[in-house]
mmCIF file of C-alpha atoms and ligand atoms in Angstrom:
data_model
loop_
_atom_site.group_PDB
_atom_site.id
_atom_site.type_symbol
_atom_site.label_atom_id
_atom_site.label_comp_id
_atom_site.label_asym_id
_atom_site.label_seq_id
_atom_site.Cartn_x
_atom_site.Cartn_y
_atom_site.Cartn_z
ATOM 1 C CA MET Y 1 -14.883 4.570 -17.690
ATOM 2 C CA LYS Y 2 -13.411 1.441 -19.687
ATOM 3 C CA LEU Y 3 -10.748 -1.061 -19.391
ATOM 4 C CA PRO Y 4 -9.313 -1.877 -22.729
ATOM 5 C CA THR Y 5 -10.663 -5.112 -24.408
ATOM 6 C CA SER Y 6 -7.136 -6.522 -24.208
ATOM 7 C CA THR Y 7 -7.467 -6.757 -20.155
ATOM 8 C CA GLU Y 8 -9.920 -9.925 -21.024
ATOM 9 C CA TRP Y 9 -7.121 -11.167 -23.155
ATOM 10 C CA VAL Y 10 -4.154 -10.871 -20.963
ATOM 11 C CA LEU Y 11 -6.142 -12.093 -17.666
ATOM 12 C CA HIS Y 12 -7.103 -15.225 -19.526
ATOM 13 C CA CYS Y 13 -3.540 -15.682 -21.034
ATOM 14 C CA ALA Y 14 -2.167 -15.544 -17.466
ATOM 15 C CA ALA Y 15 -4.647 -18.133 -16.327
ATOM 16 C CA THR Y 16 -3.644 -20.133 -19.097
ATOM 17 C CA LEU Y 17 0.217 -19.925 -18.259
ATOM 18 C CA ALA Y 18 -0.452 -20.576 -14.780
ATOM 19 C CA GLN Y 19 -1.685 -24.116 -15.707
ATOM 20 C CA LEU Y 20 1.591 -25.012 -17.491
ATOM 21 C CA ARG Y 21 4.345 -27.055 -15.577
ATOM 22 C CA PRO Y 22 7.584 -25.100 -14.362
ATOM 23 C CA ALA Y 23 9.329 -25.729 -17.434
ATOM 24 C CA GLU Y 24 6.938 -25.102 -19.989
ATOM 25 C CA THR Y 25 6.063 -21.849 -21.855
ATOM 26 C CA ALA Y 26 3.838 -21.097 -24.568
ATOM 27 C CA SER Y 27 4.311 -18.587 -27.418
ATOM 28 C CA ALA Y 28 2.167 -15.594 -28.150
ATOM 29 C CA ALA Y 29 1.118 -17.763 -31.340
ATOM 30 C CA GLN Y 30 -0.075 -20.772 -29.184
ATOM 31 C CA LEU Y 31 -1.936 -18.258 -26.838
ATOM 32 C CA ALA Y 32 -3.462 -16.405 -29.904
ATOM 33 C CA ALA Y 33 -4.847 -19.654 -31.242
ATOM 34 C CA TYR Y 34 -6.196 -20.867 -28.024
ATOM 35 C CA TYR Y 35 -8.443 -17.964 -27.787
ATOM 36 C CA ASP Y 36 -8.879 -16.904 -31.487
ATOM 37 C CA LEU Y 37 -6.939 -13.385 -30.670
ATOM 38 C CA PRO Y 38 -4.844 -11.308 -33.192
ATOM 39 C CA ALA Y 39 -1.202 -12.707 -32.288
ATOM 40 C CA PRO Y 40 0.602 -9.521 -33.301
ATOM 41 C CA TYR Y 41 -1.338 -7.437 -30.942
ATOM 42 C CA LEU Y 42 -1.602 -10.064 -28.360
ATOM 43 C CA ALA Y 43 2.350 -10.315 -28.565
ATOM 44 C CA LYS Y 44 2.298 -6.712 -27.430
ATOM 45 C CA GLN Y 45 0.212 -6.940 -24.565
ATOM 46 C CA LEU Y 46 2.019 -10.130 -23.233
ATOM 47 C CA GLN Y 47 5.204 -8.246 -23.522
ATOM 48 C CA ALA Y 48 3.859 -5.386 -21.304
ATOM 49 C CA LEU Y 49 3.243 -7.999 -18.789
ATOM 50 C CA THR Y 50 6.727 -9.203 -19.150
ATOM 51 C CA ARG Y 51 8.078 -5.400 -18.607
ATOM 52 C CA ALA Y 52 5.796 -5.368 -15.549
ATOM 53 C CA GLY Y 53 7.528 -8.483 -14.279
ATOM 54 C CA ILE Y 54 4.297 -10.790 -14.313
ATOM 55 C CA LEU Y 55 5.725 -12.975 -17.177
ATOM 56 C CA SER Y 56 9.062 -13.901 -18.240
ATOM 57 C CA ALA Y 57 9.835 -14.408 -21.935
ATOM 58 C CA THR Y 58 12.489 -17.067 -23.274
ATOM 59 C CA THR Y 59 13.896 -16.844 -26.900
ATOM 60 C CA GLY Y 60 15.020 -19.625 -28.949
ATOM 61 C CA PRO Y 61 13.062 -22.337 -30.916
ATOM 62 C CA ARG Y 62 11.237 -23.490 -27.911
ATOM 63 C CA GLY Y 63 10.935 -19.988 -26.518
ATOM 64 C CA GLY Y 64 7.760 -18.522 -25.126
ATOM 65 C CA PHE Y 65 6.109 -16.946 -22.107
ATOM 66 C CA ARG Y 66 5.500 -18.459 -18.556
ATOM 67 C CA LEU Y 67 4.805 -16.941 -15.227
ATOM 68 C CA ALA Y 68 7.681 -14.916 -13.691
ATOM 69 C CA ARG Y 69 6.627 -15.921 -10.149
ATOM 70 C CA ALA Y 70 4.217 -18.509 -8.575
ATOM 71 C CA ALA Y 71 0.664 -18.061 -9.163
ATOM 72 C CA LYS Y 72 -0.146 -17.315 -5.623
ATOM 73 C CA ASP Y 73 2.048 -14.257 -5.837
ATOM 74 C CA ILE Y 74 0.722 -12.484 -9.004
ATOM 75 C CA THR Y 75 -2.631 -10.488 -8.170
ATOM 76 C CA MET Y 76 -5.401 -9.518 -10.470
ATOM 77 C CA LEU Y 77 -4.446 -5.886 -9.847
ATOM 78 C CA GLN Y 78 -1.004 -6.620 -10.954
ATOM 79 C CA ILE Y 79 -2.180 -8.035 -14.334
ATOM 80 C CA VAL Y 80 -5.067 -5.238 -14.975
ATOM 81 C CA GLU Y 81 -2.549 -2.374 -14.254
ATOM 82 C CA ALA Y 82 0.415 -3.845 -16.339
ATOM 83 C CA VAL Y 83 -2.132 -3.619 -19.428
ATOM 84 C CA ASP Y 84 -3.983 -0.288 -18.407
ATOM 85 C CA GLY Y 85 -1.599 1.669 -15.919
ATOM 86 C CA ALA Y 86 -2.082 2.538 -12.452
ATOM 87 C CA ALA Y 87 -3.716 5.959 -12.754
ATOM 88 C CA ALA Y 88 -6.857 6.806 -11.288
ATOM 89 C CA PRO Y 89 -9.699 7.197 -13.218
ATOM 90 C CA TYR Y 90 -10.835 10.512 -11.618
ATOM 91 C CA GLU Y 91 -8.627 13.439 -12.153
ATOM 92 C CA CYS Y 92 -8.842 16.400 -9.615
ATOM 93 C CA ARG Y 93 -7.514 19.555 -11.527
ATOM 94 C CA GLU Y 94 -8.279 21.711 -8.382
ATOM 95 C CA ILE Y 95 -11.182 23.558 -9.884
ATOM 96 C CA ARG Y 96 -11.928 24.836 -6.327
ATOM 97 C CA GLN Y 97 -8.924 27.131 -7.205
ATOM 98 C CA GLN Y 98 -10.707 28.474 -10.434
ATOM 99 C CA GLY Y 99 -13.293 31.253 -11.379
ATOM 100 C CA ARG Y 100 -15.091 33.665 -9.113
ATOM 101 C CA GLY Y 101 -15.288 31.001 -6.380
ATOM 102 C CA GLY Y 102 -11.627 30.107 -6.531
ATOM 103 C CA LEU Y 103 -10.176 29.521 -2.982
ATOM 104 C CA THR Y 104 -6.698 30.401 -2.218
ATOM 105 C CA PRO Y 105 -3.831 27.712 -2.281
ATOM 106 C CA ASP Y 106 -3.862 28.584 1.631
ATOM 107 C CA GLU Y 107 -7.160 27.415 1.849
ATOM 108 C CA CYS Y 108 -6.558 24.109 -0.041
ATOM 109 C CA GLN Y 109 -3.762 22.566 2.058
ATOM 110 C CA GLU Y 110 -6.136 19.334 2.517
ATOM 111 C CA THR Y 111 -7.143 17.467 -0.223
ATOM 112 C CA CYS Y 112 -10.654 18.458 -1.658
ATOM 113 C CA PRO Y 113 -13.422 16.171 -0.019
ATOM 114 C CA LEU Y 114 -14.708 15.284 -3.274
ATOM 115 C CA ALA Y 115 -11.182 14.379 -4.458
ATOM 116 C CA ARG Y 116 -10.812 12.227 -1.599
ATOM 117 C CA THR Y 117 -13.951 10.392 -1.666
ATOM 118 C CA MET Y 118 -13.320 9.485 -5.299
ATOM 119 C CA ALA Y 119 -9.731 8.467 -4.314
ATOM 120 C CA GLU Y 120 -11.135 6.091 -1.463
ATOM 121 C CA ALA Y 121 -13.390 4.525 -4.151
ATOM 122 C CA HIS Y 122 -10.445 3.712 -6.325
ATOM 123 C CA THR Y 123 -8.454 2.270 -3.239
ATOM 124 C CA ALA Y 124 -11.417 0.101 -2.612
ATOM 125 C CA TRP Y 125 -11.502 -1.324 -6.082
ATOM 126 C CA ARG Y 126 -7.741 -1.892 -5.911
ATOM 127 C CA ALA Y 127 -8.045 -3.566 -2.757
ATOM 128 C CA SER Y 128 -10.652 -5.861 -4.258
ATOM 129 C CA LEU Y 129 -8.186 -7.086 -7.150
ATOM 130 C CA THR Y 130 -5.574 -7.244 -4.833
ATOM 131 C CA ALA Y 131 -7.247 -9.832 -2.591
ATOM 132 C CA VAL Y 132 -7.551 -12.315 -5.696
ATOM 133 C CA SER Y 133 -4.416 -13.871 -7.040
ATOM 134 C CA LEU Y 134 -4.092 -16.143 -9.948
ATOM 135 C CA ALA Y 135 -3.801 -19.311 -7.695
ATOM 136 C CA ASP Y 136 -7.308 -18.309 -6.411
ATOM 137 C CA ILE Y 137 -8.600 -18.440 -10.051
ATOM 138 C CA LEU Y 138 -7.166 -21.759 -10.862
ATOM 139 C CA ALA Y 139 -8.669 -23.159 -7.530
ATOM 140 C CA GLU Y 140 -12.043 -22.343 -9.379
ATOM 141 C CA LEU Y 141 -11.368 -24.367 -12.249
ATOM 142 C CA PRO Y 142 -12.665 -27.985 -12.948
ATOM 143 C CA SER Y 143 -10.225 -30.493 -11.733
ATOM 144 C CA GLY Y 144 -9.074 -31.629 -15.403
ATOM 145 C CA ALA Y 145 -8.749 -27.989 -16.551
ATOM 146 C CA PRO Y 146 -4.868 -27.944 -16.674
ATOM 147 C CA THR Y 147 -4.663 -31.043 -18.355
ATOM 148 C CA ARG Y 148 -7.052 -30.092 -21.121
ATOM 149 C CA THR Y 149 -5.522 -26.577 -21.364
ATOM 150 C CA ARG Y 150 -1.855 -27.859 -22.043
ATOM 151 C CA ARG Y 151 -3.061 -30.799 -24.367
ATOM 152 C CA ILE Y 152 -4.861 -27.847 -26.608
ATOM 153 C CA LEU Y 153 -2.197 -25.335 -26.147
ATOM 154 C CA MET Y 154 0.580 -27.463 -26.883
ATOM 155 C CA GLY Y 155 -0.830 -29.657 -29.315
ATOM 156 C CA MET Z 1 -9.816 3.667 -17.362
ATOM 157 C CA LYS Z 2 -10.822 7.315 -17.161
ATOM 158 C CA LEU Z 3 -13.858 9.497 -15.765
ATOM 159 C CA PRO Z 4 -14.667 12.383 -17.928
ATOM 160 C CA THR Z 5 -13.231 15.675 -16.993
ATOM 161 C CA SER Z 6 -16.648 16.915 -16.446
ATOM 162 C CA THR Z 7 -17.133 14.431 -13.553
ATOM 163 C CA GLU Z 8 -15.066 16.975 -11.482
ATOM 164 C CA TRP Z 9 -17.203 19.810 -12.588
ATOM 165 C CA VAL Z 10 -20.484 18.187 -11.764
ATOM 166 C CA LEU Z 11 -19.536 17.136 -8.311
ATOM 167 C CA HIS Z 12 -18.412 20.573 -7.582
ATOM 168 C CA CYS Z 13 -21.500 21.839 -8.911
ATOM 169 C CA ALA Z 14 -23.914 19.785 -7.129
ATOM 170 C CA ALA Z 15 -21.977 20.536 -3.876
ATOM 171 C CA THR Z 16 -22.632 24.160 -4.540
ATOM 172 C CA LEU Z 17 -26.173 23.766 -5.201
ATOM 173 C CA ALA Z 18 -26.118 22.169 -1.679
ATOM 174 C CA GLN Z 19 -25.410 25.086 -0.100
ATOM 175 C CA LEU Z 20 -28.549 26.988 -1.411
ATOM 176 C CA ARG Z 21 -31.379 27.965 0.473
ATOM 177 C CA PRO Z 22 -34.511 25.879 -0.201
ATOM 178 C CA ALA Z 23 -36.323 28.360 -2.943
ATOM 179 C CA GLU Z 24 -32.972 29.439 -4.735
ATOM 180 C CA THR Z 25 -31.658 28.295 -7.883
ATOM 181 C CA ALA Z 26 -28.215 28.959 -9.722
ATOM 182 C CA SER Z 27 -28.064 28.942 -13.723
ATOM 183 C CA ALA Z 28 -25.387 27.203 -15.480
ATOM 184 C CA ALA Z 29 -23.884 30.679 -16.477
ATOM 185 C CA GLN Z 30 -23.429 31.449 -12.731
ATOM 186 C CA LEU Z 31 -22.175 28.206 -11.832
ATOM 187 C CA ALA Z 32 -19.799 28.334 -15.144
ATOM 188 C CA ALA Z 33 -18.535 31.631 -13.666
ATOM 189 C CA TYR Z 34 -18.087 30.414 -10.190
ATOM 190 C CA TYR Z 35 -15.633 27.695 -11.665
ATOM 191 C CA ASP Z 36 -14.528 29.176 -14.725
ATOM 192 C CA LEU Z 37 -16.044 26.556 -16.790
ATOM 193 C CA PRO Z 38 -17.292 26.596 -20.390
ATOM 194 C CA ALA Z 39 -20.834 27.423 -19.963
ATOM 195 C CA PRO Z 40 -22.669 25.575 -22.818
ATOM 196 C CA TYR Z 41 -20.937 22.374 -22.010
ATOM 197 C CA LEU Z 42 -21.488 22.758 -18.378
ATOM 198 C CA ALA Z 43 -25.177 23.203 -19.386
ATOM 199 C CA LYS Z 44 -25.293 19.955 -20.841
ATOM 200 C CA GLN Z 45 -24.083 17.966 -17.999
ATOM 201 C CA LEU Z 46 -26.362 19.831 -15.707
ATOM 202 C CA GLN Z 47 -29.120 18.767 -17.914
ATOM 203 C CA ALA Z 48 -27.928 15.052 -17.634
ATOM 204 C CA LEU Z 49 -27.839 15.291 -13.770
ATOM 205 C CA THR Z 50 -31.780 16.974 -14.251
ATOM 206 C CA ARG Z 51 -32.564 13.916 -16.388
ATOM 207 C CA ALA Z 52 -31.119 11.582 -13.976
ATOM 208 C CA GLY Z 53 -33.446 13.207 -11.135
ATOM 209 C CA ILE Z 54 -30.561 14.637 -8.895
ATOM 210 C CA LEU Z 55 -31.225 18.449 -10.167
ATOM 211 C CA SER Z 56 -34.410 20.002 -11.164
ATOM 212 C CA ALA Z 57 -34.424 22.871 -13.569
ATOM 213 C CA THR Z 58 -37.027 25.656 -13.562
ATOM 214 C CA THR Z 59 -37.540 28.143 -16.270
ATOM 215 C CA GLY Z 60 -38.245 31.938 -16.510
ATOM 216 C CA PRO Z 61 -36.247 34.939 -15.671
ATOM 217 C CA ARG Z 62 -35.224 33.788 -12.265
ATOM 218 C CA GLY Z 63 -34.869 30.018 -13.375
ATOM 219 C CA GLY Z 64 -31.777 27.858 -12.782
ATOM 220 C CA PHE Z 65 -30.929 24.709 -11.090
ATOM 221 C CA ARG Z 66 -31.502 23.367 -7.577
ATOM 222 C CA LEU Z 67 -31.168 19.790 -6.012
ATOM 223 C CA ALA Z 68 -34.187 17.774 -6.637
ATOM 224 C CA ARG Z 69 -33.989 16.219 -3.274
ATOM 225 C CA ALA Z 70 -32.222 16.519 0.149
ATOM 226 C CA ALA Z 71 -28.518 16.525 -0.122
ATOM 227 C CA LYS Z 72 -28.558 13.364 2.231
ATOM 228 C CA ASP Z 73 -30.383 11.689 -0.369
ATOM 229 C CA ILE Z 74 -27.867 12.164 -3.122
ATOM 230 C CA THR Z 75 -24.927 10.083 -3.320
ATOM 231 C CA MET Z 76 -21.554 10.531 -5.024
ATOM 232 C CA LEU Z 77 -22.165 7.489 -7.004
ATOM 233 C CA GLN Z 78 -25.265 8.994 -8.444
ATOM 234 C CA ILE Z 79 -23.783 11.907 -9.768
ATOM 235 C CA VAL Z 80 -20.660 10.269 -11.327
ATOM 236 C CA GLU Z 81 -23.016 7.721 -13.038
ATOM 237 C CA ALA Z 82 -25.283 10.374 -14.317
ATOM 238 C CA VAL Z 83 -22.293 11.527 -16.085
ATOM 239 C CA ASP Z 84 -20.322 8.754 -17.232
ATOM 240 C CA GLY Z 85 -23.018 5.974 -17.151
ATOM 241 C CA ALA Z 86 -23.269 2.683 -14.867
ATOM 242 C CA ALA Z 87 -21.759 0.214 -17.246
ATOM 243 C CA ALA Z 88 -18.829 -1.595 -15.506
ATOM 244 C CA PRO Z 89 -15.234 -0.906 -16.694
ATOM 245 C CA TYR Z 90 -14.421 -4.511 -17.429
ATOM 246 C CA GLU Z 91 -16.406 -6.183 -20.425
ATOM 247 C CA CYS Z 92 -16.318 -10.049 -20.580
ATOM 248 C CA ARG Z 93 -16.872 -10.981 -24.355
ATOM 249 C CA GLU Z 94 -16.654 -14.625 -23.351
ATOM 250 C CA ILE Z 95 -13.338 -15.289 -24.788
ATOM 251 C CA ARG Z 96 -13.257 -18.479 -22.683
ATOM 252 C CA GLN Z 97 -15.742 -19.905 -25.533
ATOM 253 C CA GLN Z 98 -13.543 -18.601 -28.507
ATOM 254 C CA GLY Z 99 -10.666 -20.468 -30.570
ATOM 255 C CA ARG Z 100 -9.284 -23.688 -30.335
ATOM 256 C CA GLY Z 101 -9.423 -23.729 -26.461
ATOM 257 C CA GLY Z 102 -13.068 -22.737 -26.481
ATOM 258 C CA LEU Z 103 -15.457 -24.240 -23.873
ATOM 259 C CA THR Z 104 -19.196 -25.347 -24.920
ATOM 260 C CA PRO Z 105 -21.938 -23.043 -23.573
ATOM 261 C CA ASP Z 106 -23.115 -25.741 -21.328
ATOM 262 C CA GLU Z 107 -19.383 -25.717 -19.859
ATOM 263 C CA CYS Z 108 -19.861 -21.716 -19.308
ATOM 264 C CA GLN Z 109 -23.367 -21.816 -17.198
ATOM 265 C CA GLU Z 110 -21.395 -20.095 -14.403
ATOM 266 C CA THR Z 111 -19.988 -16.837 -14.671
ATOM 267 C CA CYS Z 112 -16.247 -16.998 -15.466
ATOM 268 C CA PRO Z 113 -14.369 -16.407 -12.200
ATOM 269 C CA LEU Z 114 -12.085 -13.531 -13.892
ATOM 270 C CA ALA Z 115 -15.227 -11.680 -14.691
ATOM 271 C CA ARG Z 116 -16.624 -12.309 -11.495
ATOM 272 C CA THR Z 117 -13.798 -11.111 -9.679
ATOM 273 C CA MET Z 118 -13.627 -7.934 -12.126
ATOM 274 C CA ALA Z 119 -17.628 -7.411 -11.162
ATOM 275 C CA GLU Z 120 -16.849 -7.753 -7.555
ATOM 276 C CA ALA Z 121 -14.213 -4.782 -7.718
ATOM 277 C CA HIS Z 122 -16.688 -2.436 -9.472
ATOM 278 C CA THR Z 123 -19.261 -3.327 -6.912
ATOM 279 C CA ALA Z 124 -16.665 -2.418 -4.079
ATOM 280 C CA TRP Z 125 -16.106 0.998 -6.084
ATOM 281 C CA ARG Z 126 -19.657 1.396 -6.427
ATOM 282 C CA ALA Z 127 -20.253 0.758 -2.614
ATOM 283 C CA SER Z 128 -17.782 3.146 -1.524
ATOM 284 C CA LEU Z 129 -19.256 5.914 -3.543
ATOM 285 C CA THR Z 130 -22.709 5.067 -2.343
ATOM 286 C CA ALA Z 131 -21.783 5.395 1.268
ATOM 287 C CA VAL Z 132 -21.035 9.193 0.805
ATOM 288 C CA SER Z 133 -23.627 11.700 0.229
ATOM 289 C CA LEU Z 134 -23.713 15.451 -0.852
ATOM 290 C CA ALA Z 135 -24.655 16.095 2.922
ATOM 291 C CA ASP Z 136 -21.435 14.167 4.055
ATOM 292 C CA ILE Z 137 -19.447 16.429 1.673
ATOM 293 C CA LEU Z 138 -20.998 19.551 3.107
ATOM 294 C CA ALA Z 139 -20.042 18.723 6.329
ATOM 295 C CA GLU Z 140 -16.545 18.699 5.766
ATOM 296 C CA LEU Z 141 -16.736 22.389 4.638
ATOM 297 C CA PRO Z 142 -15.498 25.225 6.775
ATOM 298 C CA SER Z 143 -18.571 26.656 8.495
ATOM 299 C CA GLY Z 144 -18.694 29.919 6.639
ATOM 300 C CA ALA Z 145 -18.577 28.097 3.333
ATOM 301 C CA PRO Z 146 -22.242 28.390 2.338
ATOM 302 C CA THR Z 147 -22.459 32.086 3.136
ATOM 303 C CA ARG Z 148 -19.484 32.515 0.918
ATOM 304 C CA THR Z 149 -20.591 30.391 -1.939
ATOM 305 C CA ARG Z 150 -23.944 32.129 -1.970
ATOM 306 C CA ARG Z 151 -22.790 35.622 -1.935
ATOM 307 C CA ILE Z 152 -20.238 35.065 -4.569
ATOM 308 C CA LEU Z 153 -22.562 32.745 -6.878
ATOM 309 C CA MET Z 154 -25.541 35.017 -6.703
ATOM 310 C CA GLY Z 155 -23.579 38.290 -6.518
HETATM 311 S S1 LIG N 201 -10.956 20.265 -6.628
HETATM 312 FE FE1 LIG N 201 -10.894 18.599 -7.626
HETATM 313 S S2 LIG N 201 -12.440 17.356 -6.638
HETATM 314 FE FE2 LIG N 201 -12.507 19.325 -5.743
HETATM 315 S S1 LIG N 202 -14.686 -15.352 -20.330
HETATM 316 FE FE1 LIG N 202 -14.746 -13.333 -20.149
HETATM 317 S S2 LIG N 202 -13.709 -12.946 -18.318
HETATM 318 FE FE2 LIG N 202 -13.473 -14.974 -18.343
#
């Protein structure tokens, strides 16, 4: 069970964009230099966040990415699922209906207790990541962080 | 983020072995026929559960697998991690220390809030699966299940 390496990239890029002033944007190249990441691959991930409605992209010479809504309205889960999808890690293929021991569809009208337990764990994971917003993350950074971030990113 | 397909196999096999009487065992071939699974690959997974101390394997003509301890002392998490390992799905590579924006190691003595939040979600997932034992799963099966299971498995 692995999340893509780019999950760390986009979480950090989103937290970085959350430190800009309302009208400001940052390009994929600026963010890639800030974290020493491969710009074309990072750009693809930022586009995925844009499609998910977390970032908005502006074009033109001063174009770039910014948050599509307030940092308090963007959860960790939304960012992670924009990159990795929302599918649960456990997939039930109804093996209880297979083989010599197979149950009939009639006997399987309720969700298998094993599948249900695995789904509950995924729900707990999602709830944990829903409870934390980008604003919560920003609140944990040192007070000088936004000024430093903007200076280096835009510089 | 995906768990191996064999996770469903071993969860069901463990629940099946939990329905046997104390002295009884079932072979990989019997379990494979019960669920219509590929026997050699299933045997490898059952051996992983044996190495993890969840099953014990007896050899000889009447040999096979049984639970290594009481069903109430085997958690869902132990079974899942025997197959998939205990590594967290999110890996922090300390990208906050990379690139133009890189922080110094001194500034990174505390865990990054993004990494910590991801770790907390994994802890919530593990706690959810620790709270459910094989005995809890058995308690949800219809009362006639163990008799049927043993008849088909051993028959
Ligand atoms: S049938 Fe899929 S988890 Fe039980
Ligand atoms: S440095 Fe890895 S999550 Fe922040």
